XYZ file of C-alpha atoms in Angstrom:
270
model
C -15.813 -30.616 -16.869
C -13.295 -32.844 -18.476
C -10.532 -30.768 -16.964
C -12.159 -30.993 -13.700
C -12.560 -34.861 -13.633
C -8.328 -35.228 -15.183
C -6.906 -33.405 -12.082
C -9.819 -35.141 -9.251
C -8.481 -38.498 -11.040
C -4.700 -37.074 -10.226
C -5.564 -36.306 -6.873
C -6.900 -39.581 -6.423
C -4.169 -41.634 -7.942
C -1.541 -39.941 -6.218
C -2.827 -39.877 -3.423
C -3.237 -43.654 -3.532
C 0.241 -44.057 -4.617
C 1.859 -42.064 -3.053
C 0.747 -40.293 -0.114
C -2.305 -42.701 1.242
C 0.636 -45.340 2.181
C 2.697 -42.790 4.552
C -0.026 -41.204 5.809
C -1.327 -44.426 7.372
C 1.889 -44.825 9.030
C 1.959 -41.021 10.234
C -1.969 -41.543 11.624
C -0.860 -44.524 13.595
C 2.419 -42.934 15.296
C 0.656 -39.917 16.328
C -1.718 -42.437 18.321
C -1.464 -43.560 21.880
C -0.097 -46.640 23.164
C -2.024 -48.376 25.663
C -1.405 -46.574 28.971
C 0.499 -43.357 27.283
C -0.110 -40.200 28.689
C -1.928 -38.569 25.969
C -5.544 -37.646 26.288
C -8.164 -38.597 23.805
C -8.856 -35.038 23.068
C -4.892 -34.765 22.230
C -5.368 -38.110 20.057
C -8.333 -36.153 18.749
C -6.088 -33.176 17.604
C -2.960 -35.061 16.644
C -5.608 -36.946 14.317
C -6.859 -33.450 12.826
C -3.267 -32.633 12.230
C -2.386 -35.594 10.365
C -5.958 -35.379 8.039
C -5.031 -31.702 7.012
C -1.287 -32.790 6.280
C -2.994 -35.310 3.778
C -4.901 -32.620 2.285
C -2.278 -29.810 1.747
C -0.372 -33.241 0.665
C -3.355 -34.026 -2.068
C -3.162 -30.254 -3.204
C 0.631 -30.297 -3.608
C 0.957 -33.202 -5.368
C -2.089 -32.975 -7.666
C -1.252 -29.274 -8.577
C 2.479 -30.781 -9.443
C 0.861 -33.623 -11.901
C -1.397 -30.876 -13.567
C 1.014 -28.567 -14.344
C 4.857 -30.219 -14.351
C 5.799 -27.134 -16.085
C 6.037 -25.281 -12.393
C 5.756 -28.791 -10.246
C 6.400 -27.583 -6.631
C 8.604 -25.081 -5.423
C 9.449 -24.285 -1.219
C 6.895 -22.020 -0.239
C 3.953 -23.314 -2.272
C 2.960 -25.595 0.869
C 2.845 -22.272 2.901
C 0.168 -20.997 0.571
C -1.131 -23.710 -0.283
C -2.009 -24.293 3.543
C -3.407 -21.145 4.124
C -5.617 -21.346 1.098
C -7.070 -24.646 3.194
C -7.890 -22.508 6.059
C -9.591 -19.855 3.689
C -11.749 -22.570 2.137
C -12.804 -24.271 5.374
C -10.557 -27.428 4.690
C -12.352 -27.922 1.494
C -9.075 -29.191 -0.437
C -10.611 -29.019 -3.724
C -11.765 -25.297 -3.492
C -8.362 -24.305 -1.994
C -6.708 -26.701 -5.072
C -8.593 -24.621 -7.958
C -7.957 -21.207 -5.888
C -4.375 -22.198 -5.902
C -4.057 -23.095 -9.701
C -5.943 -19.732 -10.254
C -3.101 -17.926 -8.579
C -0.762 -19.560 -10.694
C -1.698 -18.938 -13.496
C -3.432 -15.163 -13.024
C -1.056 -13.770 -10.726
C 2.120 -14.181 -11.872
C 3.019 -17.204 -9.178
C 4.396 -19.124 -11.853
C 6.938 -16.982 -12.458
C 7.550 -16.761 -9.012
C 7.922 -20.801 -8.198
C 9.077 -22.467 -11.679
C 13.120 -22.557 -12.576
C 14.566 -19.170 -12.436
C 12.168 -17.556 -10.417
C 11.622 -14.204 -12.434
C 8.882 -12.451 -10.319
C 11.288 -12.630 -7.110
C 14.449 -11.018 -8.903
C 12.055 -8.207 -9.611
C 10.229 -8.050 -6.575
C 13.582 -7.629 -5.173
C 14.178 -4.830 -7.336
C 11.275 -3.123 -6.711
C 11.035 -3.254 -3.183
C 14.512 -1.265 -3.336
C 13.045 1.030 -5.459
C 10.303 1.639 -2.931
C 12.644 1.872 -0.179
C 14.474 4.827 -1.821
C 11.216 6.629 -2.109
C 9.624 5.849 1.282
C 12.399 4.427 3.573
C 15.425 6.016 2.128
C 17.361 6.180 5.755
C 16.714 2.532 6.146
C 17.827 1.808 2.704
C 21.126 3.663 3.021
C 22.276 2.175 6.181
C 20.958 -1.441 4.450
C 23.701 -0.170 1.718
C 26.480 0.726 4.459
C 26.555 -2.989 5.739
C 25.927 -4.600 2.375
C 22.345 -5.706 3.062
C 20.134 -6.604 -0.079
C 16.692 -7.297 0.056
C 17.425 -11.032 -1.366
C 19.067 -11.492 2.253
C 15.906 -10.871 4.090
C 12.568 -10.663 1.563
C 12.671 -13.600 -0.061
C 10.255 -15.479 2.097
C 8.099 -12.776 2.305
C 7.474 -12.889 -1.536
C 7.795 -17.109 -2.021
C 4.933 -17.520 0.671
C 2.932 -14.292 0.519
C 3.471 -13.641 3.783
C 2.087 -17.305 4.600
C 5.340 -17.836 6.860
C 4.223 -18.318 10.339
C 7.504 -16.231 11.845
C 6.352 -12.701 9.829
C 3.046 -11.663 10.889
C 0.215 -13.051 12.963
C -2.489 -15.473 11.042
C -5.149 -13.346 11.051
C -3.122 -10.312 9.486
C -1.551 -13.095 6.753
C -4.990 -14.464 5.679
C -6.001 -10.733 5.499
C -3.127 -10.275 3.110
C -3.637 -13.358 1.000
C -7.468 -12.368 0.726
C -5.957 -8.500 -0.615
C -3.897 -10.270 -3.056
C -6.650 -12.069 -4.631
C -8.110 -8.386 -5.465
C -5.048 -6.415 -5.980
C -2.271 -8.802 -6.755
C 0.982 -7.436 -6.263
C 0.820 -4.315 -4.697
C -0.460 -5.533 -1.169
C 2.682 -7.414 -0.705
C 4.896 -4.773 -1.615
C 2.767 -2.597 1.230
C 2.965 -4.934 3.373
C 7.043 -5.268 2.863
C 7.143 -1.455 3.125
C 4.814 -1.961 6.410
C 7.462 -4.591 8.306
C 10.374 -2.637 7.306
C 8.959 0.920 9.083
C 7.755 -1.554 11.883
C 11.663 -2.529 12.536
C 13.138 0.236 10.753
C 14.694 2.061 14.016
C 15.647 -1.592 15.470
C 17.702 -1.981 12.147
C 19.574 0.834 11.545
C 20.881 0.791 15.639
C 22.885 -2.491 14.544
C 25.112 -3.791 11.963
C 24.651 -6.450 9.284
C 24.673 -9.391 11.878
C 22.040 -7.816 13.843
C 19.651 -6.744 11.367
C 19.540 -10.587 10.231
C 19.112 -11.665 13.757
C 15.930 -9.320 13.329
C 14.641 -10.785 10.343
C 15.292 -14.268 10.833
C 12.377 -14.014 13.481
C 10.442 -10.716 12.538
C 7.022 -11.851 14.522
C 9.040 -12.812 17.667
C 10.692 -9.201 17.269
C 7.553 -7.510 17.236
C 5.877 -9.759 19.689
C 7.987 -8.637 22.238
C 7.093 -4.920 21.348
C 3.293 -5.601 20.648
C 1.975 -5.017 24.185
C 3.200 -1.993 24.899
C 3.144 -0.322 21.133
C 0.458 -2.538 19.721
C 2.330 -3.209 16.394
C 0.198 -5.551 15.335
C -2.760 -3.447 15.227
C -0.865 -1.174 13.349
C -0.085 -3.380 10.202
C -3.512 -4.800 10.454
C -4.457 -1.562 9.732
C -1.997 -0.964 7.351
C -2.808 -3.760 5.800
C -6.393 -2.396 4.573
C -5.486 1.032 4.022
C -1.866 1.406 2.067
C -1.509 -0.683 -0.723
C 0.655 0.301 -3.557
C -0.619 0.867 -6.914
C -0.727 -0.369 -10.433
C 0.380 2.361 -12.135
C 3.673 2.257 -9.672
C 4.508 -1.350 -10.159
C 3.950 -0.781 -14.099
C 6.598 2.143 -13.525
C 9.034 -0.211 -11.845
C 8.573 -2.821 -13.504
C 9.197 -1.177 -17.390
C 12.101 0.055 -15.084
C 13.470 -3.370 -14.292
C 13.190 -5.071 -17.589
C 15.008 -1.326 -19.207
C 17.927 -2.418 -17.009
C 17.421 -6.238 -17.491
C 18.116 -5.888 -21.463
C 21.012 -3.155 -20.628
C 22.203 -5.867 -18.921
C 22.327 -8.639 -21.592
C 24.510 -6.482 -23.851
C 27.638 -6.948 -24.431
C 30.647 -4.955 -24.369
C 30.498 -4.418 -28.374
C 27.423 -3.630 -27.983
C 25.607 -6.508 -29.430
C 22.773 -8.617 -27.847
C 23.869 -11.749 -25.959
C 22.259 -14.863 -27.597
């Protein structure tokens, strides 16, 4: 309870401090001037807008005073938004699912200096590509692709990014991840790349980042007529990788990651 009533007092304060002051001014400029244009209704909505800014604002900053030891990192406003929508707007539910997630699921890792969890979820999502993609992976390895030039937001927001997948498929995936951690978003990687797979290995290295800078415009465009999207959102609830494989990868990873941190005498770098 005491815990509880040291990070409400945060939120409060900070808000207060710091983001009650802008957010006035942002509530006022979104309003009309007498004789604009804009409706009431799209007063109404800008006004909507600006109160759910102020609460993924509360979250962020609250989450950042009670626990400076990860503070905020890019992406954590992604999630942190689409733990709002989960909740119903109720910022407080969304906060303590958030700081859950943290701390449970190895997000700090993920979002504090150094950002561990991504280097391997790099690594492992080439491993996984070798097993289930291996064309794809070997024409990635022709033009000198690596999944750090294309995954990274995919791990950093969960697939929260509004340019990957649709919103209902991404809230689908969060709500997976709060079951089976990890292995739904390395599914779900595995998922994209078959969905652009043939689009990717018809260009080079310029191309397939044209692809991924925009994958849900890409696969807009193709949804109509192949229904993509109802695809991965069956995908989504049906292939998700395992424990036991991540455990696999990941004793793999950290072999390599000490190989890596000997010398050339031999002898462990301090």
């Amino acid at each position: 309870a005491l815990r509880v009533q040291v990070v409400d007092d945060a939120m409060t304060k900070l808000v207060n401090d710091v983001v009650g002051v802008g957010d006035g001014e942002e509530a006022r400029s979104g309003r009309s001037e007498p004789g604009s244009p804009q409706s009431p209704k799209g007063e109404i909505e800008q006004e909507k807008r600006v109160a759910k800014r102020t609460k993924l604002r509360r979250i962020l900053w609250a989450y950042a005073a009670y626990n400076p030891r990860v503070g905020y990192c890019q992406g954590m406003n992604m999630v942190a938004r689409a733990l709002l929508s989960i909740c119903n707007e109720d910022e407080v539910k969304a906060f303590w699912l958030l700081a859950g997630m943290i701390e449970g699921y190895d997000m700090s890792e993920m979002w504090k200096r150094g950002m561990k969890q991504l280097d391997f979820c790099f690594f492992a999502l080439d491993n996984m590509m070798g097993k289930l993609l291996p064309d794809l992976k070997q024409h990635f390895e022709g033009e000198g692709i690596l999944p750090s030039m294309y995954a990274s937001r995919w791990f950093v927001t969960l697939f929260c990014c509004s340019d990957i997948i649709p919103p209902k498929i991404r809230l689908k995936v969060l709500d997976i991840f709060m079951l089976e951690k990890w292995g739904v978003i390395f599914s779900t990687s595995i998922s994209v790349l078959t969905l652009v797979e043939n689009s990717c290995r018809e260009t080079d290295f310029e191309g397939c980042l044209k692809i991924f800078s925009n994958v849900k415009r890409v696969l807009d465009e193709r949804d109509e007529e192949e229904g993509v999207w109802k695809w991965l959102d069956k995908s989504v609830g049906e292939f998700v990788i395992g424990e036991k494989q991540i455990r696999d990868i990941q004793a793999e990873y950290f072999l390599e990651s000490s190989l890596d941190t000997v010398d050339s005498d031999g002898k462990g770098i301090n």
